[in-house]
Coordinates of C-alpha atoms in Angstrom, one line a residue:
X1 CA -8.0 -24.4 -0.2
X2 CA -10.0 -22.3 2.2
X3 CA -13.1 -20.1 1.6
X4 CA -12.4 -16.6 0.4
X5 CA -14.1 -15.1 3.4
X6 CA -12.0 -17.1 5.8
X7 CA -8.8 -15.5 4.4
X8 CA -9.7 -12.0 5.4
X9 CA -9.6 -10.5 8.9
X10 CA -11.2 -7.5 10.6
X11 CA -8.1 -6.7 12.7
X12 CA -4.3 -6.9 12.3
X13 CA -3.8 -9.3 15.1
X14 CA -6.1 -11.8 13.5
X15 CA -4.7 -11.2 10.1
X16 CA -1.2 -11.9 11.3
X17 CA -2.2 -15.2 13.0
X18 CA -4.0 -16.3 9.8
X19 CA -0.8 -15.5 7.8
X20 CA 1.4 -17.4 10.2
X21 CA -0.9 -20.4 10.4
X22 CA -1.1 -20.4 6.6
X23 CA 2.7 -20.5 6.4
X24 CA 2.9 -23.4 8.8
X25 CA 0.3 -25.3 6.8
X26 CA 2.3 -24.6 3.6
X27 CA 5.5 -25.8 5.3
X28 CA 7.1 -22.4 5.1
X29 CA 9.4 -20.7 7.6
X30 CA 8.4 -17.2 8.7
X31 CA 11.1 -14.6 9.1
X32 CA 9.7 -11.9 11.5
X33 CA 11.0 -8.4 11.5
X34 CA 9.8 -7.2 14.9
X35 CA 8.5 -3.6 15.1
X36 CA 9.6 -1.5 18.0
X37 CA 6.1 -0.6 19.0
X38 CA 3.0 -2.4 20.2
X39 CA -0.4 -2.6 18.4
X40 CA -3.7 -1.0 19.3
X41 CA -4.5 -4.0 21.5
X42 CA -1.0 -4.3 22.9
X43 CA -0.1 -7.1 20.4
X44 CA 3.3 -7.6 18.9
X45 CA 3.8 -5.9 15.6
X46 CA 5.9 -7.4 12.8
X47 CA 6.7 -7.3 9.1
X48 CA 6.5 -11.0 8.5
X49 CA 8.3 -12.6 5.5
X50 CA 7.9 -16.1 4.0
X51 CA 9.7 -17.5 0.9
X52 CA 7.9 -20.1 -1.1
X53 CA 10.4 -21.7 -3.4
X54 CA 14.1 -22.0 -4.0
X55 CA 16.2 -19.4 -2.1
X56 CA 18.6 -19.3 -5.0
X57 CA 16.0 -18.9 -7.7
X58 CA 16.9 -16.3 -10.3
X59 CA 13.2 -15.4 -10.8
X60 CA 11.4 -13.9 -7.8
X61 CA 7.8 -12.6 -7.4
X62 CA 7.1 -10.4 -4.3
X63 CA 3.5 -10.1 -3.1
X64 CA 3.2 -7.5 -0.4
X65 CA 0.5 -6.1 1.8
X66 CA -0.3 -3.1 4.1
X67 CA 2.1 -0.6 2.6
X68 CA -0.6 1.7 3.7
X69 CA -1.6 0.1 7.0
X70 CA -5.3 -0.1 6.9
X71 CA -5.2 -1.3 3.3
X72 CA -3.8 -4.5 4.8
X73 CA -7.3 -6.0 5.3
X74 CA -7.3 -6.5 1.6
X75 CA -3.7 -7.5 0.9
X76 CA -3.5 -9.9 3.9
X77 CA -6.6 -11.7 2.6
X78 CA -5.0 -12.2 -0.8
X79 CA -1.8 -13.5 0.8
X80 CA -3.5 -15.9 3.1
X81 CA -5.7 -17.3 0.3
X82 CA -2.7 -17.7 -1.9
X83 CA -0.8 -19.7 0.7
X84 CA -3.8 -22.2 0.8
X85 CA -4.1 -22.3 -3.0
X86 CA -2.4 -25.5 -4.1
X87 CA -2.9 -24.8 -7.8
X88 CA -1.2 -21.4 -7.5
X89 CA 1.7 -22.7 -5.5
X90 CA 2.3 -25.5 -8.0
X91 CA 2.1 -23.1 -10.9
X92 CA 4.9 -21.0 -9.5
X93 CA 7.0 -24.0 -8.5
X94 CA 6.7 -25.7 -11.9
X95 CA 7.9 -22.6 -13.6
X96 CA 10.9 -22.0 -11.3
X97 CA 9.5 -18.8 -9.7
X98 CA 10.1 -18.3 -6.0
X99 CA 7.4 -16.2 -4.3
X100 CA 8.2 -13.9 -1.4
X101 CA 5.3 -12.9 0.7
X102 CA 5.8 -9.7 2.8
X103 CA 2.9 -9.4 5.2
X104 CA 2.3 -6.0 6.6
X105 CA 4.9 -3.6 5.3
X106 CA 3.4 -1.1 7.8
X107 CA 2.1 -3.2 10.7
X108 CA 1.6 -0.1 12.9
X109 CA -0.9 1.4 10.5
X110 CA -2.6 -1.9 10.0
X111 CA -3.2 -2.4 13.7
X112 CA -4.3 1.2 14.4
X113 CA -6.5 1.5 11.3
X114 CA -4.4 4.3 9.9
X115 CA -2.8 4.6 6.5
X116 CA 0.5 6.0 7.8
X117 CA 3.3 4.6 9.9
X118 CA 4.0 5.4 13.5
X119 CA 6.0 8.4 12.3
X120 CA 2.8 9.7 10.6
X121 CA 4.5 9.0 7.3
X122 CA 3.0 7.7 4.0
X123 CA 5.4 4.9 3.3
X124 CA 4.9 5.1 -0.4
X125 CA 6.2 8.7 -0.3
X126 CA 9.2 7.9 1.9
X127 CA 11.8 6.4 -0.5
X128 CA 13.8 9.6 -1.3
X129 CA 17.4 10.6 -0.9
X130 CA 17.0 12.7 2.3
X131 CA 20.5 14.1 1.9
X132 CA 19.1 16.2 -1.0
X133 CA 16.5 19.0 -0.9
X134 CA 13.1 17.6 -0.7
X135 CA 10.3 18.3 -3.2
X136 CA 8.1 21.3 -2.6
X137 CA 4.3 21.0 -2.8
X138 CA 3.1 24.6 -2.8
X139 CA -0.5 23.6 -3.5
X140 CA -0.6 21.4 -0.4
X141 CA 0.9 24.2 1.7
X142 CA -2.0 26.4 0.7
X143 CA -4.6 23.7 1.5
X144 CA -3.0 22.3 4.7
X145 CA -4.9 24.6 7.2
X146 CA -8.2 23.9 5.4
X147 CA -7.7 20.2 5.4
X148 CA -7.0 20.0 9.2
X149 CA -9.3 22.6 10.8
X150 CA -9.5 23.2 14.5
X151 CA -12.8 21.4 14.9
X152 CA -14.3 18.2 13.5
X153 CA -16.6 17.8 11.7
X154 CA -15.6 20.8 9.6
X155 CA -17.6 23.9 9.9
X156 CA -19.7 25.0 6.9
X157 CA -17.2 27.9 6.4
X158 CA -14.3 25.4 6.2
X159 CA -16.1 23.2 3.7
X160 CA -17.1 26.2 1.6
X161 CA -13.4 27.2 1.5
X162 CA -12.4 23.7 0.3
X163 CA -15.2 23.7 -2.2
X164 CA -14.0 27.1 -3.6
X165 CA -10.5 25.8 -4.0
X166 CA -11.8 22.7 -5.9
X167 CA -14.1 24.9 -8.0
X168 CA -11.2 27.2 -8.9
X169 CA -8.5 24.5 -9.6
X170 CA -10.5 21.4 -10.4
X171 CA -10.9 18.0 -8.7
X172 CA -7.8 16.5 -10.4
X173 CA -5.6 19.4 -9.1
X174 CA -7.1 18.9 -5.6
X175 CA -6.2 15.2 -5.7
X176 CA -2.7 15.9 -7.0
X177 CA -2.1 18.6 -4.4
X178 CA -3.2 16.4 -1.5
X179 CA -2.0 13.0 -2.5
X180 CA 1.2 13.6 -4.5
X181 CA 3.3 13.8 -1.4
X182 CA 4.5 16.6 0.8
X183 CA 7.5 17.0 3.1
X184 CA 6.8 20.2 5.0
X185 CA 4.0 19.4 7.4
X186 CA 4.8 16.4 9.6
X187 CA 1.2 16.4 11.0
X188 CA -0.3 16.6 7.5
X189 CA -1.7 14.2 4.9
X190 CA 0.5 12.2 2.6
X191 CA 3.6 13.4 4.6
X192 CA 6.7 11.7 3.1
X193 CA 8.9 12.1 6.2
X194 CA 12.3 13.7 6.7
X195 CA 14.2 10.5 7.1
X196 CA 13.8 6.8 6.4
X197 CA 11.0 5.2 8.5
X198 CA 11.3 1.9 10.3
X199 CA 9.3 0.2 7.6
X200 CA 11.6 1.7 4.9
X201 CA 14.7 0.2 6.6
X202 CA 13.1 -3.1 7.3
X203 CA 12.0 -3.6 3.7
X204 CA 15.5 -2.8 2.4
X205 CA 16.8 -5.5 4.7
X206 CA 14.3 -8.0 3.3
X207 CA 15.4 -7.1 -0.3
X208 CA 19.0 -7.5 0.5
X209 CA 18.4 -10.9 2.1
X210 CA 16.1 -12.4 -0.4
X211 CA 16.7 -10.6 -3.7
X212 CA 20.4 -10.1 -3.9
X213 CA 20.9 -12.9 -6.4
X214 CA 17.6 -12.4 -8.4
X215 CA 17.9 -11.7 -12.1
X216 CA 14.3 -11.2 -12.8
X217 CA 12.1 -9.6 -10.2
X218 CA 8.3 -9.1 -10.3
X219 CA 6.3 -7.3 -7.6
X220 CA 2.6 -7.0 -6.9
X221 CA 2.0 -4.5 -4.1
X222 CA -1.7 -4.7 -3.0
X223 CA -3.5 -1.4 -2.3
X224 CA -7.1 -0.1 -1.8
X225 CA -8.9 3.3 -1.9
X226 CA -8.8 4.5 -5.6
X227 CA -11.2 3.8 -8.4
X228 CA -14.5 2.0 -8.8
X229 CA -15.5 -0.3 -6.0
X230 CA -14.0 -3.8 -6.4
X231 CA -12.1 -3.0 -9.6
X232 CA -8.4 -3.7 -9.4
X233 CA -6.5 -1.1 -11.4
X234 CA -3.0 -2.3 -12.4
X235 CA -0.8 0.7 -11.9
X236 CA 2.8 0.6 -13.2
X237 CA 5.1 0.7 -10.1
X238 CA 8.6 1.9 -11.0
X239 CA 10.6 4.6 -12.5
X240 CA 9.6 6.3 -15.7
X241 CA 11.1 3.6 -17.9
X242 CA 9.5 2.7 -21.2
X243 CA 11.0 -0.8 -21.4
X244 CA 9.8 -1.7 -17.9
X245 CA 6.4 -0.2 -18.6
X246 CA 6.2 -2.3 -21.8
X247 CA 7.0 -5.4 -19.9
X248 CA 4.3 -4.6 -17.3
X249 CA 1.8 -4.3 -20.1
X250 CA 2.9 -7.5 -21.7
X251 CA 2.4 -9.3 -18.4
X252 CA -0.7 -7.7 -17.0
X253 CA -2.3 -5.6 -19.7
X254 CA -5.4 -6.6 -21.7
X255 CA -7.1 -5.3 -24.8
X256 CA -8.9 -2.1 -23.7
X257 CA -7.4 -2.4 -20.2
X258 CA -3.7 -1.6 -20.3
X259 CA -1.6 -1.2 -17.3
X260 CA -1.9 2.5 -16.3
X261 CA 0.8 4.9 -15.4
X262 CA 1.2 7.9 -13.2
X263 CA 3.7 9.3 -15.7
X264 CA 1.3 9.7 -18.6
X265 CA -1.9 10.6 -16.7
X266 CA -3.7 7.3 -17.5
X267 CA -3.9 6.2 -13.8
X268 CA -6.5 7.2 -11.2
X269 CA -3.4 8.0 -9.1
X270 CA -1.7 11.4 -9.2
X271 CA 2.0 11.7 -9.9
X272 CA 3.8 10.6 -6.8
X273 CA 7.2 11.1 -5.2
X274 CA 9.2 8.7 -3.0
X275 CA 7.7 5.4 -4.2
X276 CA 8.4 2.1 -2.4
X277 CA 9.6 0.6 -5.7
X278 CA 12.6 2.9 -5.6
X279 CA 14.1 0.4 -3.0
X280 CA 14.4 -2.2 -5.7
X281 CA 16.6 -0.1 -7.9
X282 CA 18.8 0.8 -5.0
X283 CA 19.0 -2.6 -3.2
X284 CA 18.7 -5.0 -6.3
X285 CA 20.5 -3.2 -9.1
X286 CA 21.3 -6.5 -10.8
X287 CA 17.6 -7.4 -11.3
X288 CA 15.4 -6.7 -14.2
X289 CA 12.4 -5.3 -12.3
X290 CA 8.7 -5.3 -13.4
X291 CA 6.1 -4.2 -10.9
X292 CA 2.5 -3.0 -10.3
X293 CA 0.4 -1.6 -7.6
X294 CA -2.8 -3.5 -7.7
X295 CA -5.2 -0.8 -6.5
X296 CA -8.8 -1.8 -5.6
X297 CA -11.6 0.7 -5.5
X298 CA -13.7 1.3 -2.4
X299 CA -15.5 4.6 -2.1
X300 CA -15.5 7.8 -4.3
X301 CA -12.2 9.6 -4.1
X302 CA -13.5 12.7 -2.2
X303 CA -15.1 10.4 0.4
X304 CA -11.7 8.6 0.9
X305 CA -9.9 11.9 1.3
X306 CA -12.6 13.0 3.7
X307 CA -11.9 9.9 5.8
X308 CA -8.2 10.7 5.7
X309 CA -8.8 14.2 6.8
X310 CA -10.8 13.0 9.8
X311 CA -8.1 10.4 10.7
X312 CA -5.3 13.0 10.7
X313 CA -7.5 15.4 12.7
X314 CA -8.1 12.7 15.3
X315 CA -4.4 12.0 15.5
X316 CA -3.9 15.6 16.4
X317 CA -6.8 15.6 18.9
X318 CA -6.5 12.4 21.0
X319 CA -8.8 14.1 23.5
X320 CA -11.8 13.8 21.1
X321 CA -15.0 12.2 22.5
X322 CA -15.1 8.5 22.2
X323 CA -18.1 8.4 19.9
X324 CA -16.5 10.8 17.5
X325 CA -13.3 8.9 17.5
X326 CA -15.0 5.6 17.0
X327 CA -17.0 7.0 14.1
X328 CA -13.8 8.3 12.4
X329 CA -12.1 5.0 12.8
X330 CA -15.1 3.2 11.3
X331 CA -15.1 5.7 8.4
X332 CA -11.4 4.9 7.8
X333 CA -12.0 1.2 7.5
X334 CA -14.9 1.7 5.2
X335 CA -12.8 3.9 3.0
X336 CA -10.2 1.2 2.5
X337 CA -12.0 -2.1 3.0
X338 CA -15.5 -3.0 1.7
X339 CA -16.7 -5.6 4.1
X340 CA -18.8 -7.8 1.8
X341 CA -18.4 -11.2 0.3
X342 CA -18.9 -9.9 -3.2
X343 CA -16.0 -7.4 -2.8
X344 CA -13.7 -10.0 -1.3
X345 CA -14.5 -12.3 -4.1
X346 CA -13.5 -9.7 -6.7
X347 CA -10.3 -9.0 -4.9
X348 CA -9.1 -12.6 -4.8
X349 CA -10.0 -13.4 -8.3
X350 CA -8.2 -10.4 -9.8
X351 CA -5.2 -10.8 -7.6
X352 CA -5.0 -14.5 -8.4
X353 CA -5.1 -13.7 -12.1
X354 CA -2.3 -11.1 -11.7
X355 CA -0.1 -13.5 -9.8
X356 CA -0.5 -16.2 -12.5
X357 CA 0.3 -13.6 -15.2
X358 CA 3.4 -12.5 -13.2
X359 CA 4.7 -16.1 -13.1
X360 CA 4.2 -16.4 -16.9
X361 CA 5.9 -13.1 -17.4
X362 CA 8.9 -14.0 -15.2
X363 CA 9.2 -17.3 -17.1
X364 CA 9.0 -15.9 -20.6

């Protein structure tokens, strides 16, 4: 066992080393999927995978981090702590559940402090059939020039225009328009891409390799940036399937705190397109799948969206002054990682509970 604070890292390179070292300490072999690019500090980038348990196990739990790059500070900490947690590892082993740790689904975003991939794509909007017409997001198209103005910080006129849109349509409509996913503006927010990203393809390879024989598959995908600070909302992650949603609630729900869903409006998340979980249905059709996104709150939603606007503006304006760029990057990290011991403690305790519950669910 290590201290909770020791499991978390301020940078991707350090987080990766802690994960690799934790795997060595646990006696696990790491399967690296080398990213074609380099990190912000010139470091190697990789989606690193480690299986704890029997490779032929019919019950598999996936625990993944950094689908949205910068959110990896949280997810990596959970994974590193879990690998040092003897009670947790024995629990899964005793119940015949293999655990697959996928560290840094989006290593580029983790290293650069961005939510998106090197293609400027939101990975959790990228799992679509790109041979078919892509979804239209007319509300986002209307907002796009307001969200990414020529100058940063936004002028009073720009902010007033955004405020008028929100006043007319409501905060919920603004969140849905911006975050639901869009496929028209490749420099914009929550862009789902026009083809499969590197991370999309690499994850599919991982599923083919490790989950082809799985009969029951659980998945906890660790996220940050929505909801009250430090509270982990358990958001159903899958197709609109009543049976799967019922299983998720049986595993992870609690009286007065059911698993939420983007399909019935109970989640703090808007209705999304191109979810990562779609890969399971396509690559592991033999498996009964039950999954959640464990979404931890940080800052108020409009503050998080403000940080994302600034980040995308900076990506378009690499010539920005260093002090402005540094401030935007710091704002991004604060939007997705609360750097306090109290927050980290909440994250680990809630994740650990969800992992224990997943093992029980897979074994039932």
